[in-house]
């Protein structure tokens, strides 16, 4: 990997960087759409490419179940299998195991789960996760981490310490393979919502800096208080090295993306923009719109006047989407395209927010931006999910 920071914001910690991987060059900051089953739902690889997306995320857990490692190896990796010419990142598979199967048990050896096909006990070890990601052939691969399943208590400390030990096993396995020069391993900082545990984890993982290509911040977006969320992101981003990309995992709401970039984050991913599109919800600069609602039946405006996506540029109206959303898959395609493009723009744009969530005001103050200076905008305490979904219910 070639990673070069190009410019830094004169006020906040936001930065622009160039990341050259085996398949393509990606300009950071970037939002990665998620291709759960080896495809961004509803779009072809060519369509995704035409949107200017150069880095997508594939789920290791899903790919390893179907089509499975053997077929991927025979196809020559997931790039060839999917017809995707640009960069790809895979997760370790661990998060899906814990979130999708209530029978997953974490031991020092790995994550023990029962196969969804035959119920047989199956173990995902750090080594096995890396081997699967080698077969997939993603440009960026993630360490297997212990995601824990509680936000507090002794389990968080255990999960953080185990994640460091598992990072060492992942590094060892990756370095002893022939894939070291083509694929780049990222470490995942854990430690829950406890700043001391985060600090301990950061120290340990920074000691391994020469053996990892980048750093991710894991264990957030689990419904924690937003003021806790941004403080952990800032703590990690401040301490992570300038010459490594910083990836905030599972972040995807408009204001979360904007705040994370201001705090120094380079990469983010979330299923939210593409998933919500399939339910008829368009993300816009002024908040989400549920285009299934009859109030949009005579609304001939584009989805978002400031959006450069093909759907908005073509003049497709909110009324038209409302008309076809329940019976034409074309509506979901059009909204998926729109939501991917606009999420990428949330990283760089100003949001025309009519009310400010208090946590956004606090987070941006920490990097020298006062949203309320010369502004008469109401501030809502908390903010976050309730505000985000105001029109999406
Ligand atoms: Zn659009």
Tab-separated table of C-alpha atoms and ligand atoms in Angstrom:
chain	number	residue	atom	x	y	z
A	1	UNK	CA	0.000	0.000	0.000
A	2	UNK	CA	1.078	3.495	-0.787
A	3	UNK	CA	-0.587	5.994	1.562
A	4	UNK	CA	0.097	9.709	1.195
A	5	UNK	CA	-1.704	12.464	3.116
A	6	UNK	CA	-2.137	15.315	0.597
A	7	UNK	CA	-3.845	18.118	2.509
A	8	UNK	CA	-5.072	18.922	5.993
A	9	UNK	CA	-7.962	21.220	6.933
A	10	UNK	CA	-6.683	24.488	8.431
A	11	UNK	CA	-9.307	24.382	11.193
A	12	UNK	CA	-10.422	20.788	11.907
A	13	UNK	CA	-8.500	17.494	11.800
A	14	UNK	CA	-10.041	16.555	8.419
A	15	UNK	CA	-7.569	15.485	5.762
A	16	UNK	CA	-7.363	14.293	2.164
A	17	UNK	CA	-5.094	11.374	1.325
A	18	UNK	CA	-4.168	9.164	-1.591
A	19	UNK	CA	-4.236	5.400	-1.059
A	20	UNK	CA	-2.821	3.218	-3.830
A	21	UNK	CA	-3.684	-0.471	-3.541
A	22	UNK	CA	-3.137	-3.423	-5.886
A	23	UNK	CA	-6.247	-2.758	-7.998
A	24	UNK	CA	-6.743	0.996	-7.997
A	25	UNK	CA	-6.131	4.336	-6.406
A	26	UNK	CA	-8.663	5.590	-3.852
A	27	UNK	CA	-8.890	9.170	-2.640
A	28	UNK	CA	-9.698	9.474	1.051
A	29	UNK	CA	-11.902	10.264	2.883
A	30	UNK	CA	-14.215	7.707	1.375
A	31	UNK	CA	-17.478	5.984	2.180
A	32	UNK	CA	-17.450	2.259	1.334
A	33	UNK	CA	-20.735	0.732	0.165
A	34	UNK	CA	-21.284	-2.790	1.516
A	35	UNK	CA	-21.616	-5.736	-0.876
A	36	UNK	CA	-22.952	-8.319	1.590
A	37	UNK	CA	-23.486	-11.214	-0.848
A	38	UNK	CA	-20.648	-10.234	-3.221
A	39	UNK	CA	-22.824	-7.521	-4.810
A	40	UNK	CA	-24.178	-4.115	-3.858
A	41	UNK	CA	-27.860	-5.125	-3.790
A	42	UNK	CA	-29.607	-4.047	-6.988
A	43	UNK	CA	-26.521	-2.751	-8.822
A	44	UNK	CA	-24.055	-4.320	-11.274
A	45	UNK	CA	-20.300	-3.900	-10.800
A	46	UNK	CA	-20.311	-1.586	-13.829
A	47	UNK	CA	-23.000	0.641	-12.299
A	48	UNK	CA	-21.080	0.886	-9.013
A	49	UNK	CA	-17.941	1.781	-10.965
A	50	UNK	CA	-19.788	4.474	-12.935
A	51	UNK	CA	-20.662	6.177	-9.630
A	52	UNK	CA	-16.961	6.773	-9.010
A	53	UNK	CA	-16.776	4.216	-6.186
A	54	UNK	CA	-13.242	2.774	-6.004
A	55	UNK	CA	-13.438	0.824	-2.739
A	56	UNK	CA	-16.201	-1.539	-1.626
A	57	UNK	CA	-16.603	-3.771	1.417
A	58	UNK	CA	-17.347	-7.507	1.157
A	59	UNK	CA	-18.485	-9.657	4.104
A	60	UNK	CA	-16.119	-12.558	4.794
A	61	UNK	CA	-18.698	-14.540	6.757
A	62	UNK	CA	-21.253	-14.490	3.928
A	63	UNK	CA	-18.673	-15.159	1.187
A	64	UNK	CA	-17.188	-18.083	3.095
A	65	UNK	CA	-20.637	-19.704	3.392
A	66	UNK	CA	-21.678	-18.969	-0.197
A	67	UNK	CA	-20.101	-19.384	-2.710
A	68	UNK	CA	-17.424	-20.710	-0.319
A	69	UNK	CA	-13.648	-20.613	-0.386
A	70	UNK	CA	-13.258	-23.416	-2.979
A	71	UNK	CA	-15.329	-21.647	-5.631
A	72	UNK	CA	-13.634	-18.310	-4.889
A	73	UNK	CA	-10.195	-19.922	-5.286
A	74	UNK	CA	-11.270	-21.528	-8.553
A	75	UNK	CA	-12.620	-18.185	-9.786
A	76	UNK	CA	-9.274	-16.560	-8.982
A	77	UNK	CA	-10.598	-14.459	-6.087
A	78	UNK	CA	-13.626	-12.304	-5.420
A	79	UNK	CA	-12.565	-9.500	-7.813
A	80	UNK	CA	-12.787	-11.844	-10.799
A	81	UNK	CA	-15.836	-13.647	-9.425
A	82	UNK	CA	-17.757	-10.356	-9.079
A	83	UNK	CA	-16.305	-8.570	-12.088
A	84	UNK	CA	-15.020	-5.798	-9.795
A	85	UNK	CA	-11.889	-4.040	-11.060
A	86	UNK	CA	-11.281	-1.609	-8.210
A	87	UNK	CA	-10.347	-1.966	-4.549
A	88	UNK	CA	-12.014	-4.219	-2.035
A	89	UNK	CA	-11.903	-4.528	1.749
A	90	UNK	CA	-13.093	-7.578	3.657
A	91	UNK	CA	-14.070	-7.743	7.318
A	92	UNK	CA	-12.813	-10.647	9.430
A	93	UNK	CA	-16.161	-12.414	9.692
A	94	UNK	CA	-16.152	-12.200	13.486
A	95	UNK	CA	-18.733	-9.437	13.854
A	96	UNK	CA	-21.284	-11.279	11.705
A	97	UNK	CA	-20.741	-14.457	13.712
A	98	UNK	CA	-21.523	-12.716	16.957
A	99	UNK	CA	-24.389	-10.608	15.611
A	100	UNK	CA	-26.094	-13.311	13.510
A	101	UNK	CA	-25.677	-16.372	15.690
A	102	UNK	CA	-26.682	-16.390	19.322
A	103	UNK	CA	-24.846	-19.699	19.709
A	104	UNK	CA	-21.387	-18.247	19.030
A	105	UNK	CA	-18.940	-18.774	21.914
A	106	UNK	CA	-15.646	-16.902	22.068
A	107	UNK	CA	-12.680	-18.877	23.376
A	108	UNK	CA	-8.973	-18.042	23.316
A	109	UNK	CA	-8.630	-20.243	20.228
A	110	UNK	CA	-11.312	-18.447	18.223
A	111	UNK	CA	-15.063	-18.028	17.706
A	112	UNK	CA	-16.966	-21.300	18.000
A	113	UNK	CA	-20.291	-21.431	16.155
A	114	UNK	CA	-22.665	-23.981	14.724
A	115	UNK	CA	-22.729	-24.135	10.941
A	116	UNK	CA	-25.950	-22.617	9.556
A	117	UNK	CA	-26.088	-25.540	7.078
A	118	UNK	CA	-25.661	-28.666	9.186
A	119	UNK	CA	-25.378	-27.378	12.763
A	120	UNK	CA	-21.871	-28.850	13.074
A	121	UNK	CA	-19.606	-26.988	15.542
A	122	UNK	CA	-17.194	-24.847	13.508
A	123	UNK	CA	-14.297	-22.709	14.717
A	124	UNK	CA	-13.228	-19.401	13.165
A	125	UNK	CA	-9.689	-18.773	14.389
A	126	UNK	CA	-7.626	-15.648	13.633
A	127	UNK	CA	-5.520	-17.779	11.254
A	128	UNK	CA	-8.596	-19.188	9.499
A	129	UNK	CA	-10.101	-15.696	9.077
A	130	UNK	CA	-6.888	-14.498	7.402
A	131	UNK	CA	-6.749	-17.619	5.194
A	132	UNK	CA	-10.333	-17.025	4.011
A	133	UNK	CA	-9.521	-13.377	3.296
A	134	UNK	CA	-6.460	-14.530	1.341
A	135	UNK	CA	-8.721	-16.748	-0.799
A	136	UNK	CA	-11.109	-13.818	-1.350
A	137	UNK	CA	-8.135	-11.668	-2.332
A	138	UNK	CA	-9.313	-8.317	-0.943
A	139	UNK	CA	-6.836	-5.421	-1.085
A	140	UNK	CA	-7.440	-4.607	2.591
A	141	UNK	CA	-8.062	-7.398	5.094
A	142	UNK	CA	-9.057	-7.045	8.742
A	143	UNK	CA	-7.715	-8.828	11.800
A	144	UNK	CA	-10.131	-11.123	13.656
A	145	UNK	CA	-10.987	-9.200	16.812
A	146	UNK	CA	-13.005	-10.136	19.869
A	147	UNK	CA	-15.915	-7.749	19.485
A	148	UNK	CA	-17.225	-8.592	22.946
A	149	UNK	CA	-20.963	-8.292	23.308
A	150	UNK	CA	-21.279	-5.922	26.188
A	151	UNK	CA	-20.412	-2.262	26.284
A	152	UNK	CA	-19.180	-2.318	29.880
A	153	UNK	CA	-17.736	-4.542	32.563
A	154	UNK	CA	-14.837	-7.012	32.729
A	155	UNK	CA	-15.785	-8.622	29.401
A	156	UNK	CA	-14.734	-5.433	27.549
A	157	UNK	CA	-11.237	-5.591	29.032
A	158	UNK	CA	-10.932	-9.291	28.226
A	159	UNK	CA	-12.094	-8.667	24.629
A	160	UNK	CA	-9.642	-5.782	24.202
A	161	UNK	CA	-6.688	-7.821	25.502
A	162	UNK	CA	-7.659	-10.847	23.405
A	163	UNK	CA	-7.942	-8.629	20.311
A	164	UNK	CA	-4.274	-7.691	20.789
A	165	UNK	CA	-3.259	-11.352	21.098
A	166	UNK	CA	-5.356	-12.229	18.046
A	167	UNK	CA	-3.747	-9.358	16.104
A	168	UNK	CA	-0.365	-10.991	16.727
A	169	UNK	CA	-1.665	-14.329	15.435
A	170	UNK	CA	-3.135	-12.590	12.337
A	171	UNK	CA	0.151	-10.761	11.668
A	172	UNK	CA	2.125	-13.987	12.052
A	173	UNK	CA	-0.150	-15.912	9.705
A	174	UNK	CA	-0.313	-13.106	7.138
A	175	UNK	CA	3.439	-12.560	7.085
A	176	UNK	CA	4.146	-16.255	6.623
A	177	UNK	CA	1.851	-16.380	3.579
A	178	UNK	CA	2.664	-15.370	0.035
A	179	UNK	CA	0.007	-12.646	0.147
A	180	UNK	CA	1.851	-10.096	2.239
A	181	UNK	CA	2.747	-7.784	-0.632
A	182	UNK	CA	-0.660	-7.847	-2.338
A	183	UNK	CA	-2.960	-7.619	0.678
A	184	UNK	CA	-2.836	-5.115	3.526
A	185	UNK	CA	-3.711	-6.050	7.092
A	186	UNK	CA	-5.524	-3.557	9.350
A	187	UNK	CA	-5.586	-3.741	13.165
A	188	UNK	CA	-8.840	-3.024	15.024
A	189	UNK	CA	-8.730	-0.873	18.171
A	190	UNK	CA	-11.132	-2.184	20.830
A	191	UNK	CA	-11.783	-1.159	24.442
A	192	UNK	CA	-15.502	-0.374	24.417
A	193	UNK	CA	-16.547	2.976	25.841
A	194	UNK	CA	-13.758	3.121	28.428
A	195	UNK	CA	-11.088	5.722	27.500
A	196	UNK	CA	-8.469	3.943	29.648
A	197	UNK	CA	-9.002	0.603	27.910
A	198	UNK	CA	-8.947	2.343	24.519
A	199	UNK	CA	-5.648	3.962	25.461
A	200	UNK	CA	-4.137	0.663	26.544
A	201	UNK	CA	-5.247	-0.953	23.271
A	202	UNK	CA	-3.912	1.969	21.206
A	203	UNK	CA	-0.507	1.734	22.926
A	204	UNK	CA	-0.246	-1.995	22.270
A	205	UNK	CA	-1.361	-1.732	18.661
A	206	UNK	CA	0.912	1.220	17.913
A	207	UNK	CA	3.845	-0.957	19.033
A	208	UNK	CA	2.958	-3.165	16.045
A	209	UNK	CA	2.814	-0.237	13.617
A	210	UNK	CA	5.519	-1.553	11.297
A	211	UNK	CA	3.571	-4.753	10.767
A	212	UNK	CA	0.107	-3.292	9.997
A	213	UNK	CA	-0.962	-1.145	7.029
A	214	UNK	CA	-3.758	0.744	8.775
A	215	UNK	CA	-6.004	1.022	11.802
A	216	UNK	CA	-9.727	0.612	12.331
A	217	UNK	CA	-11.801	1.735	15.294
A	218	UNK	CA	-14.197	-1.059	16.255
A	219	UNK	CA	-16.814	-1.588	18.928
A	220	UNK	CA	-18.832	1.579	18.268
A	221	UNK	CA	-22.237	2.192	16.615
A	222	UNK	CA	-23.788	-0.158	19.138
A	223	UNK	CA	-26.358	2.327	20.385
A	224	UNK	CA	-23.980	4.185	22.708
A	225	UNK	CA	-24.559	7.829	23.691
A	226	UNK	CA	-23.461	10.077	20.829
A	227	UNK	CA	-21.330	12.240	23.120
A	228	UNK	CA	-19.459	9.073	24.165
A	229	UNK	CA	-19.184	7.920	20.538
A	230	UNK	CA	-17.461	11.045	19.201
A	231	UNK	CA	-15.094	11.296	22.174
A	232	UNK	CA	-13.834	7.735	21.576
A	233	UNK	CA	-13.435	8.454	17.836
A	234	UNK	CA	-11.472	11.630	18.633
A	235	UNK	CA	-9.301	9.922	21.249
A	236	UNK	CA	-8.355	7.180	18.761
A	237	UNK	CA	-7.946	9.454	15.715
A	238	UNK	CA	-5.697	11.831	17.719
A	239	UNK	CA	-3.399	9.020	18.780
A	240	UNK	CA	-3.267	7.004	15.546
A	241	UNK	CA	-0.244	7.752	13.329
A	242	UNK	CA	-0.479	10.370	10.539
A	243	UNK	CA	0.981	7.970	8.004
A	244	UNK	CA	-1.659	5.232	8.333
A	245	UNK	CA	-5.303	5.296	7.158
A	246	UNK	CA	-7.940	5.489	9.914
A	247	UNK	CA	-11.167	3.566	9.425
A	248	UNK	CA	-14.298	3.986	11.588
A	249	UNK	CA	-16.258	0.727	11.321
A	250	UNK	CA	-20.027	0.668	10.843
A	251	UNK	CA	-20.466	4.446	10.637
A	252	UNK	CA	-23.002	5.673	8.103
A	253	UNK	CA	-25.518	8.281	9.251
A	254	UNK	CA	-25.043	11.640	7.521
A	255	UNK	CA	-23.988	13.678	10.544
A	256	UNK	CA	-21.833	10.819	11.905
A	257	UNK	CA	-19.828	10.787	8.655
A	258	UNK	CA	-19.372	14.543	8.676
A	259	UNK	CA	-18.239	14.606	12.323
A	260	UNK	CA	-15.899	11.602	11.908
A	261	UNK	CA	-14.138	13.243	8.952
A	262	UNK	CA	-13.723	16.468	10.949
A	263	UNK	CA	-12.125	14.392	13.730
A	264	UNK	CA	-9.599	12.876	11.293
A	265	UNK	CA	-11.239	9.686	10.002
A	266	UNK	CA	-10.400	8.575	6.422
A	267	UNK	CA	-12.744	5.640	5.796
A	268	UNK	CA	-16.211	4.551	6.887
A	269	UNK	CA	-18.724	1.877	5.925
A	270	UNK	CA	-22.334	1.152	6.710
A	271	UNK	CA	-25.162	-0.924	5.259
A	272	UNK	CA	-27.627	1.833	6.217
A	273	UNK	CA	-27.646	3.916	2.975
A	274	UNK	CA	-28.219	0.916	0.680
A	275	UNK	CA	-30.535	-0.941	3.062
A	276	UNK	CA	-32.747	2.052	3.745
A	277	UNK	CA	-32.961	2.723	-0.024
A	278	UNK	CA	-34.658	-0.630	-0.492
A	279	UNK	CA	-37.304	0.486	2.004
A	280	UNK	CA	-37.985	3.635	-0.009
A	281	UNK	CA	-35.973	6.056	2.142
A	282	UNK	CA	-33.834	8.672	0.385
A	283	UNK	CA	-31.069	10.433	2.346
A	284	UNK	CA	-30.846	14.164	1.652
A	285	UNK	CA	-28.935	17.222	2.814
A	286	UNK	CA	-31.952	18.192	4.924
A	287	UNK	CA	-32.602	14.747	6.441
A	288	UNK	CA	-34.133	11.449	5.279
A	289	UNK	CA	-37.309	11.280	3.172
A	290	UNK	CA	-39.624	8.276	3.190
A	291	UNK	CA	-40.777	8.366	-0.413
A	292	UNK	CA	-43.398	5.699	0.257
A	293	UNK	CA	-45.522	8.265	2.090
A	294	UNK	CA	-48.457	9.653	0.100
A	295	UNK	CA	-47.376	13.218	0.939
A	296	UNK	CA	-44.760	12.803	-1.819
A	297	UNK	CA	-47.326	11.721	-4.492
A	298	UNK	CA	-47.484	15.227	-5.992
A	299	UNK	CA	-43.963	16.342	-5.084
A	300	UNK	CA	-42.279	16.964	-8.441
A	301	UNK	CA	-38.964	18.086	-6.936
A	302	UNK	CA	-35.834	15.977	-7.457
A	303	UNK	CA	-34.878	13.898	-4.403
A	304	UNK	CA	-32.130	16.412	-3.526
A	305	UNK	CA	-31.377	19.509	-5.616
A	306	UNK	CA	-27.734	19.537	-4.484
A	307	UNK	CA	-27.080	15.879	-5.315
A	308	UNK	CA	-24.926	15.060	-8.370
A	309	UNK	CA	-26.143	11.438	-8.743
A	310	UNK	CA	-27.690	10.204	-12.034
A	311	UNK	CA	-31.131	9.839	-10.422
A	312	UNK	CA	-31.257	13.499	-9.343
A	313	UNK	CA	-29.466	14.794	-12.457
A	314	UNK	CA	-31.990	13.037	-14.726
A	315	UNK	CA	-34.751	14.964	-12.990
A	316	UNK	CA	-36.442	11.869	-11.533
A	317	UNK	CA	-39.074	13.315	-9.206
A	318	UNK	CA	-40.016	12.296	-5.678
A	319	UNK	CA	-43.551	11.779	-7.040
A	320	UNK	CA	-42.321	9.268	-9.622
A	321	UNK	CA	-40.363	7.259	-7.041
A	322	UNK	CA	-43.462	7.317	-4.813
A	323	UNK	CA	-45.532	6.028	-7.743
A	324	UNK	CA	-43.280	3.019	-8.528
A	325	UNK	CA	-41.645	2.216	-5.158
A	326	UNK	CA	-43.974	-0.624	-4.156
A	327	UNK	CA	-43.960	-2.522	-7.453
A	328	UNK	CA	-40.919	-1.612	-9.577
A	329	UNK	CA	-37.384	-2.692	-8.612
A	330	UNK	CA	-36.176	0.298	-10.686
A	331	UNK	CA	-37.181	2.542	-7.762
A	332	UNK	CA	-34.894	0.676	-5.351
A	333	UNK	CA	-32.052	0.843	-7.908
A	334	UNK	CA	-32.523	4.602	-8.374
A	335	UNK	CA	-32.593	5.195	-4.594
A	336	UNK	CA	-29.586	2.913	-3.967
A	337	UNK	CA	-27.541	4.891	-6.499
A	338	UNK	CA	-28.688	8.165	-4.939
A	339	UNK	CA	-27.956	7.078	-1.339
A	340	UNK	CA	-24.435	5.817	-2.186
A	341	UNK	CA	-23.501	9.049	-3.956
A	342	UNK	CA	-24.997	11.330	-1.352
A	343	UNK	CA	-23.326	9.399	1.518
A	344	UNK	CA	-19.972	9.980	-0.188
A	345	UNK	CA	-20.876	13.681	-0.408
A	346	UNK	CA	-21.830	13.882	3.271
A	347	UNK	CA	-18.106	13.348	3.931
A	348	UNK	CA	-17.244	16.587	2.173
A	349	UNK	CA	-20.377	18.721	2.149
A	350	UNK	CA	-22.259	20.975	4.461
A	351	UNK	CA	-25.592	19.659	5.656
A	352	UNK	CA	-28.520	22.076	5.560
A	353	UNK	CA	-29.611	20.999	8.976
A	354	UNK	CA	-32.575	22.881	10.412
A	355	UNK	CA	-31.817	21.747	13.947
A	356	UNK	CA	-28.396	20.791	15.320
A	357	UNK	CA	-28.040	17.671	17.448
A	358	UNK	CA	-26.224	18.833	20.577
A	359	UNK	CA	-23.530	16.144	20.268
A	360	UNK	CA	-22.558	17.449	16.790
A	361	UNK	CA	-22.122	20.937	18.245
A	362	UNK	CA	-19.922	19.488	21.033
A	363	UNK	CA	-17.878	17.269	18.690
A	364	UNK	CA	-17.123	20.032	16.203
A	365	UNK	CA	-16.253	22.479	19.002
A	366	UNK	CA	-13.499	20.021	20.001
A	367	UNK	CA	-11.830	20.654	16.618
A	368	UNK	CA	-12.342	24.407	16.488
A	369	UNK	CA	-15.692	24.775	14.702
A	370	UNK	CA	-18.539	26.578	16.438
A	371	UNK	CA	-21.741	25.658	14.613
A	372	UNK	CA	-23.702	28.192	16.633
A	373	UNK	CA	-21.490	31.181	15.935
A	374	UNK	CA	-23.648	33.835	14.220
A	375	UNK	CA	-26.370	31.248	13.750
A	376	UNK	CA	-29.897	31.104	15.037
A	377	UNK	CA	-30.454	27.374	14.781
A	378	UNK	CA	-32.252	25.372	17.462
A	379	UNK	CA	-30.193	22.707	19.197
A	380	UNK	CA	-31.775	19.392	20.172
A	381	UNK	CA	-30.292	17.490	23.105
A	382	UNK	CA	-29.073	13.996	22.269
A	383	UNK	CA	-29.976	13.911	18.603
A	384	UNK	CA	-28.918	10.784	16.767
A	385	UNK	CA	-31.303	8.023	15.838
A	386	UNK	CA	-34.576	9.776	16.662
A	387	UNK	CA	-33.629	12.849	14.703
A	388	UNK	CA	-32.252	10.754	11.872
A	389	UNK	CA	-35.423	8.769	11.374
A	390	UNK	CA	-37.913	11.598	11.855
A	391	UNK	CA	-39.320	11.165	8.344
A	392	UNK	CA	-38.237	7.563	7.817
A	393	UNK	CA	-40.646	5.745	10.097
B	1	LIG	ZN1	-29.273	11.959	-5.931
